[in-house]
Amino acid sequence: MRLPSLKTVWIFALLSVLLALGVRFATHGLALRPPEGNVASAVEGARLRHQAAERLALIARSEAEEAAYRSPLRSLIGVPCTPGQHCVPTRCVSGLSPSTPWPFHTIVGGQDGADGINRMTDTGGFTWLVFPNEQAGTTSIARKPSGSNAQKMWPSAQVITGVPAPEDAIWADIDQDGYQDVVTFGQNNTFSIRVSFAPTSYSLATYLNIANWTSISITAASGVDSWITGATADMDGDGDLEIIGGGRSQSPSSIRIFTNPGGATARTAGSWTTTGSIGNMGWAMSLIPMNVDGDGDIDLVISDRQDSLRGSRWLRNDGGGVWTNQTIFVPASGEEAKFLTIADVRGTSALDIILVVSGTTYDRIFISENLGGWTSWSTVELAAVSDVGDGVGTDICDIDGDAQMDMVVTYGDCTPPDACLVWLTGPAFTTRNLISLGDHEKLDRPMCFDIDDDGDNDVATTSQREGLLSNTLQQGSVWHENCR
């Protein structure tokens, strides 16, 4: 018998290995190729399964942490109110008509003078809210529980107490340690702008422990103005965040930039500096930093409530310390401009301005269409919304799941049959749909996002006063559940 040559043995061995690895031959030759799509789809499937498993594990850890935190530290959380009170978590029912209010839930109750929310997502993917409590003199933070647990009151804490009349609170990593701090703006000129530096952990036991927070009042801002709103941005391009303050009712008030000294030095109150006012202000409502004209530096988009500069405008930054006022829209005499929203309303990729304007006998919404370069505008008034209070603010999101952007509008000083919260069907924004009747006396600007993780956009806001039921748990931050 003739034995195969060593060369033949090696060829058969190589072919066996290749076939075992799933490599196949083309029928027309010996060109080798991997199974079509098999490897890529297997890798992607494994990645998605791993991602889903990580998220489920994170949610499980979160729920266990929240349960452990609720019991010893926050007895109010998860405790139902007296039947009939509006803070009782309610469930959606199918087939709600546009005239039926949405169920709403208390996020943090009993907060006197809750006045506007801001949102951030931490490194673990969890959503946090911050809001000032004007009459209580505090600033609160709260973390959103997952899924239907968001219908209970959220784990929360007051990171600042004893603050005279705080009007706005925002998230920002001021000292560049990777964790979001809180900046609070107070309208009493005896109180300045306060920075509360966060601990270096987002765990509930650490982040919600007020003893782990350190606060300073910026010396350069103290007694200068009645700070009512603000923002942060890297105004000088050095990698850290400056604080921008907007004042009110000082004839005139001002807009000022407070320069961050950088890193841990930001924790020293006297290390912050300012070059003074960059523009006059009657009553600051919206103050949004963004590179409007594409020249590489940060401009400011503003809504001013009162006085000669009322309306919407932007301050052009020339990069050399010169700021030029650019008008967008001026309401009629006696009208007050409230919050503005920047959004691509028409689907043209150009950002438009939505401005709520209130008066003694009416409330109106104006859309200033950006005709190019933020220098040319065409402003149109939306059809009047019936049976509402005093206009406050808007947000843009898809409420009904039709892939069209809708408009959510909040109102204050509303009593039945007035509505405090409605949404207008996009893209025309002409059909009024009820979210909440006059059960809150004063709402702030709305915020749309999926709060209960069911795939549609809900609406969060703050209720500054008790409302019709004189229920203190109704004061604070609340959210309205979309039952689509």
Coordinates of C-alpha atoms in Angstrom, one line a residue:
M1 CA 0.0 0.0 0.0
R2 CA 1.2 3.4 -1.0
L3 CA 1.3 5.9 1.9
P4 CA 0.3 9.6 1.2
S5 CA 3.1 12.1 1.0
L6 CA 3.8 14.4 3.9
K7 CA 2.6 17.3 1.7
T8 CA -0.8 15.6 1.1
V9 CA -1.2 15.0 4.9
W10 CA -0.5 18.7 5.6
I11 CA -3.1 19.8 3.0
F12 CA -5.8 17.6 4.4
A13 CA -5.0 18.7 7.9
L14 CA -5.2 22.4 6.9
L15 CA -8.6 21.9 5.1
S16 CA -10.0 20.1 8.2
V17 CA -9.1 23.0 10.4
L18 CA -10.6 25.6 8.1
L19 CA -13.8 23.6 7.8
A20 CA -14.0 23.3 11.5
L21 CA -13.8 27.0 11.8
G22 CA -16.8 27.5 9.5
V23 CA -14.8 28.7 6.5
R24 CA -16.2 27.5 3.2
F25 CA -15.0 27.2 -0.4
A26 CA -16.5 28.9 -3.3
T27 CA -17.8 26.4 -5.9
H28 CA -15.8 28.0 -8.6
G29 CA -12.4 27.8 -7.0
L30 CA -10.4 27.8 -3.7
A31 CA -11.2 31.4 -2.7
L32 CA -12.0 31.4 1.1
R33 CA -14.6 33.7 2.7
P34 CA -16.4 33.9 6.0
P35 CA -20.1 32.9 6.3
E36 CA -22.1 35.8 5.1
G37 CA -23.5 37.9 7.9
N38 CA -23.0 35.2 10.5
V39 CA -20.0 36.6 12.3
A40 CA -21.2 40.2 12.3
S41 CA -24.7 39.3 13.4
A42 CA -23.4 37.1 16.2
V43 CA -21.1 39.8 17.5
E44 CA -23.9 42.4 17.4
G45 CA -26.3 40.0 19.0
A46 CA -23.9 39.3 21.8
R47 CA -23.2 43.0 22.3
L48 CA -26.9 43.8 22.6
R49 CA -27.5 40.9 25.0
H50 CA -24.6 42.1 27.1
Q51 CA -25.9 45.7 27.0
A52 CA -29.5 44.6 28.0
A53 CA -28.1 42.4 30.8
E54 CA -26.0 45.3 32.2
R55 CA -29.0 47.7 32.1
L56 CA -31.3 45.1 33.9
A57 CA -28.6 44.6 36.5
L58 CA -28.3 48.4 36.9
I59 CA -32.0 48.8 37.3
A60 CA -32.1 45.9 39.9
R61 CA -29.3 47.6 41.9
S62 CA -31.1 50.9 41.6
E63 CA -34.4 49.5 42.9
A64 CA -32.7 47.8 45.8
E65 CA -30.8 51.0 46.7
E66 CA -34.0 53.0 46.5
A67 CA -35.9 50.6 48.7
A68 CA -33.2 50.6 51.3
Y69 CA -33.0 54.4 51.1
R70 CA -36.7 55.0 51.4
S71 CA -37.3 53.1 54.5
P72 CA -35.0 54.7 57.0
L73 CA -34.4 58.1 55.5
R74 CA -37.6 59.3 53.7
S75 CA -40.8 58.0 55.3
L76 CA -42.8 60.2 52.9
I77 CA -41.6 58.3 49.8
G78 CA -44.1 55.8 48.6
V79 CA -46.7 56.6 51.3
P80 CA -50.1 57.2 49.6
C81 CA -52.0 60.4 50.4
T82 CA -55.6 60.6 51.6
P83 CA -58.0 59.2 49.0
G84 CA -59.3 62.0 46.7
Q85 CA -56.2 64.1 46.9
H86 CA -54.5 64.8 43.6
C87 CA -51.1 63.5 44.8
V88 CA -52.4 59.9 44.9
P89 CA -50.7 58.0 42.1
T90 CA -53.3 57.1 39.5
R91 CA -53.3 54.8 36.5
C92 CA -53.9 55.5 32.9
V93 CA -57.1 54.1 31.4
S94 CA -57.5 53.4 27.7
G95 CA -59.3 55.8 25.4
L96 CA -58.7 59.1 27.2
S97 CA -60.4 62.0 25.3
P98 CA -58.5 65.3 24.6
S99 CA -60.7 66.9 27.3
T100 CA -59.7 64.4 30.1
P101 CA -56.8 65.5 32.4
W102 CA -53.8 63.2 32.5
P103 CA -53.0 61.4 35.8
F104 CA -50.2 63.2 37.7
H105 CA -47.8 62.2 40.3
T106 CA -45.8 64.0 42.9
I107 CA -42.0 63.9 42.5
V108 CA -41.1 65.7 45.7
G109 CA -44.0 67.2 47.7
G110 CA -44.3 69.8 50.4
Q111 CA -41.8 72.2 48.8
D112 CA -43.0 75.8 49.3
G113 CA -42.5 77.8 46.2
A114 CA -41.0 75.2 43.9
D115 CA -39.9 77.3 40.9
G116 CA -38.6 75.5 37.7
I117 CA -36.8 72.2 37.1
N118 CA -33.6 71.3 35.3
R119 CA -32.5 67.8 34.4
M120 CA -29.2 65.8 34.1
T121 CA -28.2 62.2 33.4
D122 CA -25.4 60.8 35.6
T123 CA -22.6 58.4 34.5
G124 CA -24.8 55.4 35.3
G125 CA -27.6 56.6 33.0
F126 CA -30.0 57.7 35.8
T127 CA -32.0 60.9 35.5
W128 CA -31.8 63.6 38.2
L129 CA -33.9 66.8 38.6
V130 CA -32.9 70.0 40.5
F131 CA -35.3 72.8 41.5
P132 CA -35.3 75.8 43.8
N133 CA -38.0 76.4 46.4
E134 CA -38.4 80.1 46.5
Q135 CA -40.5 80.6 49.7
A136 CA -38.8 77.8 51.6
G137 CA -35.3 79.1 50.8
T138 CA -33.9 75.7 49.7
T139 CA -32.7 73.9 46.6
S140 CA -33.8 70.2 46.1
I141 CA -32.4 67.4 44.0
A142 CA -34.2 64.1 43.2
R143 CA -33.4 60.9 41.2
K144 CA -35.9 59.3 38.9
P145 CA -36.8 55.7 39.8
S146 CA -37.2 53.2 36.9
G147 CA -40.5 52.3 35.3
S148 CA -43.7 52.5 37.3
N149 CA -41.7 53.2 40.5
A150 CA -41.5 56.8 39.2
Q151 CA -45.2 57.1 40.3
K152 CA -44.0 57.1 43.9
M153 CA -42.2 60.1 45.4
W154 CA -38.6 60.1 44.3
P155 CA -35.6 59.8 46.6
S156 CA -34.6 63.4 47.2
A157 CA -32.7 65.8 49.4
Q158 CA -32.2 69.5 49.9
V159 CA -28.6 70.3 49.1
I160 CA -29.0 74.0 50.1
T161 CA -31.1 75.5 53.0
G162 CA -31.4 79.0 54.3
V163 CA -31.2 80.6 50.9
P164 CA -33.1 83.9 50.5
A165 CA -35.6 83.5 47.6
P166 CA -33.8 81.2 45.2
E167 CA -35.3 81.6 41.7
D168 CA -33.3 79.2 39.5
A169 CA -31.0 76.1 40.0
I170 CA -28.9 74.3 37.3
W171 CA -26.6 71.4 37.0
A172 CA -22.9 71.9 36.0
D173 CA -19.5 70.3 36.8
I174 CA -17.9 73.5 38.1
D175 CA -14.8 72.0 39.6
Q176 CA -14.1 69.5 36.8
D177 CA -14.1 66.4 39.0
G178 CA -16.5 64.5 36.8
Y179 CA -19.6 65.0 39.1
Q180 CA -22.5 67.5 38.5
D181 CA -22.6 70.3 41.0
V182 CA -25.6 72.7 41.6
V183 CA -25.6 76.4 40.9
T184 CA -28.5 78.4 42.6
F185 CA -29.5 81.9 41.7
G186 CA -31.2 84.1 44.4
Q187 CA -33.2 87.2 43.6
N188 CA -32.5 88.9 46.9
N189 CA -29.4 91.1 46.4
T190 CA -28.2 90.2 49.9
F191 CA -27.7 86.7 48.5
S192 CA -25.5 86.1 45.5
I193 CA -25.0 83.1 43.3
R194 CA -24.3 80.0 45.3
V195 CA -22.3 76.9 44.0
S196 CA -22.9 73.6 45.8
F197 CA -20.1 71.2 45.1
A198 CA -21.2 67.5 44.9
P199 CA -19.6 64.5 46.4
T200 CA -17.7 62.1 44.1
S201 CA -20.3 59.4 44.0
Y202 CA -23.9 59.2 42.5
S203 CA -25.0 56.6 45.0
L204 CA -28.2 57.7 46.8
A205 CA -26.6 57.3 50.2
T206 CA -23.7 59.6 49.2
Y207 CA -25.2 62.1 46.7
L208 CA -28.4 62.7 48.8
N209 CA -26.5 63.3 52.0
I210 CA -26.3 67.1 52.5
A211 CA -23.3 66.6 54.8
N212 CA -21.3 65.6 51.7
W213 CA -22.0 68.9 49.8
T214 CA -20.0 72.0 50.2
S215 CA -21.4 75.4 49.2
I216 CA -19.9 78.8 48.5
S217 CA -21.4 82.2 47.6
I218 CA -19.5 83.8 44.8
T219 CA -18.1 87.0 46.3
A220 CA -18.0 88.9 43.0
A221 CA -21.8 88.4 42.5
S222 CA -22.9 89.3 46.0
G223 CA -25.0 92.4 46.3
V224 CA -24.6 93.2 42.6
D225 CA -28.0 92.3 41.3
S226 CA -31.2 90.4 42.0
W227 CA -30.2 87.2 40.3
I228 CA -33.3 85.4 38.9
T229 CA -31.8 83.0 36.3
G230 CA -28.6 81.8 34.9
A231 CA -26.6 79.4 32.8
T232 CA -23.1 78.0 32.5
A233 CA -20.8 77.7 29.4
D234 CA -17.1 77.7 28.6
M235 CA -17.0 81.4 27.6
D236 CA -13.2 81.8 27.5
G237 CA -12.3 78.5 25.9
D238 CA -10.1 77.2 28.7
G239 CA -12.1 74.0 29.3
D240 CA -14.0 75.0 32.5
L241 CA -17.5 76.5 32.9
E242 CA -18.2 80.1 33.5
I243 CA -21.4 81.1 35.3
I244 CA -23.7 83.6 33.6
G245 CA -26.2 85.5 35.7
G246 CA -29.3 87.4 34.6
G247 CA -30.9 89.9 37.0
R248 CA -34.3 91.7 37.4
S249 CA -35.9 94.9 38.6
Q250 CA -32.8 97.0 39.4
S251 CA -33.5 99.7 36.8
P252 CA -31.7 98.4 34.9
S253 CA -30.5 94.9 35.9
S254 CA -27.6 93.3 34.2
I255 CA -26.2 90.2 32.5
R256 CA -22.7 89.3 33.9
I257 CA -20.2 86.5 33.3
F258 CA -18.3 85.2 36.3
T259 CA -15.0 83.6 35.3
N260 CA -14.1 80.2 36.7
P261 CA -10.6 80.1 38.1
G262 CA -10.4 76.4 37.3
G263 CA -10.3 73.1 39.1
A264 CA -10.4 72.9 42.8
T265 CA -9.7 76.7 43.0
A266 CA -13.3 77.2 42.0
R267 CA -14.3 76.1 45.5
T268 CA -12.8 79.4 46.8
A269 CA -15.5 82.1 46.9
G270 CA -13.2 85.0 46.3
S271 CA -11.4 83.4 43.3
W272 CA -14.1 84.1 40.8
T273 CA -13.9 87.4 38.8
T274 CA -16.1 89.4 36.5
T275 CA -15.5 92.2 34.0
G276 CA -18.9 93.8 34.8
S277 CA -22.2 93.9 32.9
I278 CA -22.2 92.8 29.2
G279 CA -25.8 94.0 28.7
N280 CA -28.8 95.5 30.3
M281 CA -31.7 93.4 31.5
G282 CA -35.3 94.3 32.6
W283 CA -36.4 90.9 34.0
A284 CA -34.4 87.8 32.8
M285 CA -36.6 84.8 31.9
S286 CA -34.6 82.7 29.5
L287 CA -30.8 82.8 29.2
I288 CA -29.4 80.3 26.8
P289 CA -25.7 80.2 25.8
M290 CA -25.0 78.9 22.3
N291 CA -22.8 79.7 19.2
V292 CA -25.5 81.4 17.3
D293 CA -23.5 82.9 14.4
G294 CA -21.1 80.0 13.9
D295 CA -18.0 82.1 14.6
G296 CA -16.6 79.8 17.3
D297 CA -17.5 81.8 20.4
I298 CA -20.6 81.6 22.7
D299 CA -23.4 84.1 22.2
L300 CA -26.5 84.4 24.5
V301 CA -30.2 84.0 23.5
I302 CA -32.5 85.9 25.9
S303 CA -36.1 86.5 26.7
D304 CA -36.7 89.6 28.7
R305 CA -40.0 90.0 30.5
Q306 CA -40.3 93.8 31.1
D307 CA -39.0 97.3 30.3
S308 CA -37.6 98.6 27.1
L309 CA -35.8 95.4 26.0
R310 CA -38.7 93.1 26.6
G311 CA -39.2 90.3 24.1
S312 CA -36.7 87.8 22.5
R313 CA -33.2 88.8 21.4
W314 CA -29.7 87.6 21.4
L315 CA -26.4 89.1 22.4
R316 CA -23.7 88.7 19.7
N317 CA -20.2 88.0 21.2
D318 CA -17.5 89.3 18.9
G319 CA -14.9 87.3 20.8
G320 CA -13.1 90.4 22.0
G321 CA -15.3 91.5 24.8
V322 CA -17.9 93.5 22.7
W323 CA -21.5 92.3 23.0
T324 CA -24.1 93.6 20.5
N325 CA -27.9 93.4 21.0
Q326 CA -29.7 91.6 18.1
T327 CA -33.5 91.9 18.3
I328 CA -35.7 88.9 17.3
F329 CA -39.2 89.9 18.4
V330 CA -40.7 92.8 20.5
P331 CA -44.3 92.3 21.9
A332 CA -46.8 95.1 22.0
S333 CA -46.8 97.7 24.8
G334 CA -47.9 96.3 28.1
E335 CA -47.3 92.6 27.2
E336 CA -44.8 90.5 29.1
A337 CA -42.4 88.1 27.5
K338 CA -42.0 84.8 29.4
F339 CA -39.9 81.8 28.6
L340 CA -38.6 81.0 25.1
T341 CA -37.9 77.7 23.5
I342 CA -35.4 77.1 20.6
A343 CA -36.5 74.4 18.2
D344 CA -36.6 73.5 14.5
V345 CA -40.4 73.9 14.4
R346 CA -40.8 73.8 10.6
G347 CA -38.4 70.9 9.9
T348 CA -36.0 73.1 7.9
S349 CA -32.9 72.5 10.0
A350 CA -33.1 76.2 11.0
L351 CA -33.7 76.9 14.7
D352 CA -36.8 79.0 15.4
I353 CA -37.8 80.8 18.5
I354 CA -41.1 80.1 20.4
L355 CA -42.0 82.8 22.9
V356 CA -44.9 82.9 25.3
V357 CA -46.3 86.4 25.9
S358 CA -48.9 87.2 28.5
G359 CA -51.1 90.2 29.1
T360 CA -54.0 91.3 31.3
T361 CA -56.7 89.7 29.2
Y362 CA -55.0 87.2 26.9
D363 CA -52.1 84.9 26.5
R364 CA -50.3 84.4 23.2
I365 CA -47.6 82.3 21.6
F366 CA -45.4 83.6 18.9
I367 CA -43.1 81.7 16.6
S368 CA -40.2 83.7 15.1
E369 CA -39.1 81.8 12.0
N370 CA -35.4 82.0 11.4
L371 CA -35.0 83.1 7.7
G372 CA -31.2 82.7 7.9
G373 CA -28.2 83.6 9.9
W374 CA -30.2 84.7 12.9
T375 CA -30.5 88.1 11.4
S376 CA -33.8 87.9 9.5
W377 CA -37.0 86.8 11.2
S378 CA -40.7 86.3 10.3
T379 CA -42.9 86.2 13.4
V380 CA -46.3 84.6 13.4
E381 CA -48.9 84.3 16.1
L382 CA -50.5 81.0 16.9
A383 CA -54.3 80.8 17.2
A384 CA -55.4 81.8 20.7
V385 CA -55.6 78.9 23.2
S386 CA -59.0 79.0 25.0
D387 CA -59.7 78.7 28.7
V388 CA -56.1 78.9 30.1
G389 CA -54.3 80.9 32.8
D390 CA -51.4 83.3 32.3
G391 CA -48.8 81.9 29.8
V392 CA -45.5 80.7 31.2
G393 CA -43.5 78.5 28.9
T394 CA -43.3 75.7 26.3
D395 CA -41.5 72.6 25.3
I396 CA -41.4 70.7 22.0
C397 CA -41.7 66.9 21.8
D398 CA -43.8 64.2 20.2
I399 CA -46.7 63.5 22.5
D400 CA -49.0 61.4 20.4
G401 CA -46.4 59.2 18.7
D402 CA -47.0 60.4 15.1
A403 CA -43.4 61.5 14.6
Q404 CA -44.5 65.1 14.5
M405 CA -43.3 67.6 17.1
D406 CA -46.1 68.8 19.4
M407 CA -46.1 71.8 21.8
V408 CA -46.6 71.6 25.5
V409 CA -47.6 74.8 27.2
T410 CA -47.8 75.7 31.0
Y411 CA -49.8 78.5 32.6
G412 CA -50.1 80.1 36.0
D413 CA -52.9 81.7 38.0
C414 CA -55.4 79.2 36.5
T415 CA -58.7 78.2 38.1
P416 CA -61.5 76.1 36.6
P417 CA -62.4 76.0 33.9
D418 CA -59.0 77.3 33.0
A419 CA -56.3 74.8 32.1
C420 CA -52.8 75.0 33.6
L421 CA -51.2 72.6 31.2
V422 CA -52.1 71.7 27.6
W423 CA -50.5 70.3 24.5
L424 CA -51.0 71.6 20.9
T425 CA -51.0 69.1 18.1
G426 CA -48.2 69.6 15.6
P427 CA -47.1 70.7 13.2
A428 CA -49.8 73.4 13.0
F429 CA -50.3 73.7 16.8
T430 CA -53.9 74.6 16.4
T431 CA -55.7 71.7 18.3
R432 CA -55.8 72.1 22.1
N433 CA -55.5 69.0 24.2
L434 CA -55.9 69.0 28.0
I435 CA -53.2 67.8 30.3
S436 CA -54.1 69.5 33.6
L437 CA -57.0 71.7 34.8
G438 CA -56.7 74.4 37.4
D439 CA -55.4 72.1 40.1
H440 CA -52.1 74.0 40.3
E441 CA -52.2 77.7 40.9
K442 CA -48.8 78.5 39.3
L443 CA -46.8 76.2 37.1
D444 CA -43.3 76.9 35.7
R445 CA -41.9 75.9 32.4
P446 CA -42.6 72.3 31.2
M447 CA -40.1 69.6 30.4
C448 CA -40.9 66.6 28.1
F449 CA -39.2 63.2 28.5
D450 CA -40.1 59.5 29.1
I451 CA -40.4 59.4 32.9
D452 CA -42.0 56.0 33.4
D453 CA -39.9 54.2 30.7
D454 CA -42.9 53.1 28.6
G455 CA -41.8 54.7 25.3
D456 CA -43.8 57.9 25.2
N457 CA -43.1 61.5 26.4
D458 CA -44.5 62.5 29.8
V459 CA -44.4 66.1 31.2
A460 CA -42.7 67.3 34.3
T461 CA -42.9 70.8 35.9
T462 CA -43.1 72.5 39.3
S463 CA -46.2 73.7 41.2
Q464 CA -45.3 76.8 43.1
R465 CA -48.4 77.1 45.2
E466 CA -50.8 74.6 46.8
G467 CA -53.6 74.8 44.4
L468 CA -57.3 74.2 44.9
L469 CA -57.0 71.4 47.4
S470 CA -54.7 73.2 49.8
N471 CA -52.6 70.1 49.7
T472 CA -49.0 70.8 50.7
L473 CA -47.8 67.6 49.0
Q474 CA -49.1 69.1 45.8
Q475 CA -46.5 71.8 46.0
G476 CA -43.1 70.9 44.6
S477 CA -42.2 69.0 41.5
V478 CA -44.8 67.0 39.7
W479 CA -45.1 65.0 36.5
H480 CA -48.1 64.2 34.2
E481 CA -48.4 60.7 32.8
N482 CA -49.0 60.4 29.1
C483 CA -51.7 57.7 28.5
R484 CA -51.2 57.3 24.8

